[in-house]
């Protein structure tokens, strides 16, 4: 089931799997995602945007 949260921090606070995934990302990717935290509301958003950043594109 898809669960939307207010932002990246709420997602990580309530979803241990999302938090573990986020913490395992490189610092630069975490920083970029944190800078746009309001645009990451689901674990799927987090995975998609992180993957795009890792591949060198800007998902925002």
Backbone as JSON, one array per atom type, in Angstrom:
{
  "sequence": "XXXXXXXXXXXXXXXXXXXXXXXXXXXXXXXXXXXXXXXXXXXXXXXXXXXXXXXXXXXX",
  "N": [[0.84, -1.18, 0.0], [0.56, 2.19, -0.83], [1.91, 4.88, 0.91], [1.68, 8.18, 1.73], [3.73, 10.8, 2.93], [4.43, 13.85, 4.73], [6.93, 14.9, 4.08], [10.39, 14.16, 3.24], [11.7, 13.76, 5.71], [9.63, 13.02, 7.48], [8.83, 10.68, 6.22], [11.17, 9.06, 6.57], [11.24, 8.98, 9.34], [8.99, 7.49, 9.99], [9.12, 5.17, 8.48], [11.14, 2.57, 8.68], [12.56, 1.11, 6.72], [12.78, 2.9, 4.58], [14.31, 4.86, 5.84], [16.7, 3.44, 6.35], [17.5, 2.93, 3.72], [17.86, 5.58, 2.79], [19.94, 6.44, 4.52], [22.0, 4.82, 3.63], [22.73, 5.89, 1.22], [25.07, 7.79, -0.81], [26.71, 10.68, 0.59], [26.47, 13.08, -0.96], [24.17, 12.59, -2.5], [22.27, 12.24, -0.48], [22.32, 14.83, 0.54], [21.37, 16.36, -1.64], [18.79, 15.31, -1.89], [17.76, 16.02, 0.61], [17.7, 18.75, 0.36], [15.51, 19.13, -1.16], [13.37, 18.21, 0.3], [10.55, 18.38, 0.65], [9.51, 17.37, -1.66], [9.71, 14.68, -1.65], [7.77, 12.17, -0.84], [7.02, 9.53, -0.59], [8.24, 6.13, -0.27], [8.71, 5.09, -2.77], [9.05, 7.46, -4.26], [11.45, 8.33, -3.09], [13.25, 6.23, -3.8], [13.14, 6.43, -6.63], [14.0, 9.09, -7.15], [16.52, 9.11, -5.92], [17.82, 7.14, -7.41], [17.89, 8.37, -9.93], [19.56, 10.55, -9.34], [21.91, 9.19, -8.71], [22.48, 8.17, -11.19], [23.18, 10.41, -12.51], [21.35, 12.29, -13.42], [18.99, 14.99, -12.91], [16.32, 14.59, -10.92], [14.4, 16.38, -10.16]],
  "CA": [[0.0, 0.0, 0.0], [1.3, 3.45, -0.92], [1.65, 5.79, 2.02], [2.28, 9.5, 1.51], [4.14, 11.54, 4.11], [4.56, 15.3, 4.5], [8.22, 15.19, 3.48], [11.41, 13.12, 3.38], [11.99, 13.49, 7.11], [8.51, 12.26, 8.03], [8.94, 9.34, 5.63], [12.24, 8.33, 7.24], [10.88, 8.82, 10.75], [7.93, 6.49, 10.14], [9.38, 3.97, 7.68], [12.52, 2.18, 8.92], [13.21, 0.68, 5.47], [13.12, 4.12, 3.85], [15.4, 5.5, 6.56], [17.91, 2.65, 6.1], [17.86, 3.19, 2.32], [18.37, 6.95, 2.73], [21.23, 6.51, 5.22], [23.0, 4.08, 2.86], [23.09, 6.64, 0.02], [26.23, 8.67, -0.67], [26.43, 11.98, 1.21], [26.02, 14.07, -1.94], [22.79, 12.26, -2.87], [21.43, 12.59, 0.69], [22.24, 16.29, 0.62], [20.48, 16.85, -2.71], [17.42, 14.92, -1.53], [17.35, 16.83, 1.76], [17.43, 20.1, -0.13], [14.16, 19.14, -1.78], [12.66, 17.24, 1.14], [9.09, 18.45, 0.5], [9.12, 16.69, -2.9], [9.86, 13.24, -1.45], [6.66, 11.85, 0.05], [6.84, 8.08, -0.49], [9.46, 5.35, -0.46], [8.89, 5.01, -4.23], [9.66, 8.75, -4.64], [12.83, 8.31, -2.61], [14.03, 5.33, -4.66], [13.2, 6.97, -8.0], [14.82, 10.3, -7.19], [17.9, 8.72, -5.58], [18.35, 6.42, -8.57], [18.18, 9.37, -10.96], [20.75, 11.3, -8.92], [23.06, 8.29, -8.84], [22.76, 8.02, -12.63], [23.66, 11.69, -13.0], [20.31, 13.21, -13.88], [18.32, 15.7, -11.83], [14.91, 14.16, -10.96], [13.5, 17.41, -9.67]],
  "C": [[0.89, 1.25, 0.0], [0.91, 4.34, 0.24], [2.38, 7.09, 1.75], [2.57, 10.16, 2.85], [4.33, 13.0, 3.74], [5.85, 15.65, 3.78], [9.17, 14.02, 3.72], [11.65, 12.76, 4.84], [10.87, 12.7, 7.78], [8.53, 10.83, 7.5], [9.98, 8.52, 6.38], [11.93, 8.06, 8.7], [9.88, 7.68, 10.94], [8.16, 5.19, 9.38], [10.85, 3.57, 7.83], [13.26, 1.73, 7.65], [13.63, 1.89, 4.64], [14.3, 4.82, 4.51], [16.71, 4.75, 6.3], [18.41, 2.88, 4.68], [18.51, 4.58, 2.19], [19.76, 7.04, 3.36], [22.35, 5.8, 4.46], [23.44, 4.82, 1.59], [24.34, 7.48, 0.26], [25.81, 10.05, -0.13], [25.89, 13.01, 0.22], [24.55, 13.83, -2.33], [21.86, 12.6, -1.71], [21.25, 14.09, 0.79], [21.28, 16.85, -0.42], [19.02, 16.52, -2.39], [16.91, 15.76, -0.37], [17.0, 18.25, 1.35], [16.07, 20.24, -0.78], [13.23, 18.2, -1.01], [11.14, 17.25, 0.97], [8.6, 17.69, -0.74], [9.3, 15.18, -2.81], [8.84, 12.82, -0.4], [6.39, 10.37, 0.23], [8.18, 7.39, -0.66], [9.75, 5.22, -1.96], [9.51, 6.31, -4.75], [11.14, 8.75, -4.29], [13.7, 7.44, -3.51], [14.21, 5.91, -6.06], [14.13, 8.17, -8.08], [16.29, 9.99, -6.87], [18.54, 8.02, -6.77], [18.74, 7.4, -9.68], [19.42, 10.17, -10.6], [22.0, 10.44, -9.06], [23.47, 8.09, -10.3], [23.21, 9.34, -13.27], [22.62, 12.61, -13.58], [19.64, 13.87, -12.68], [16.83, 15.36, -11.9], [13.92, 15.22, -10.53], [13.25, 18.35, -10.79]]
}
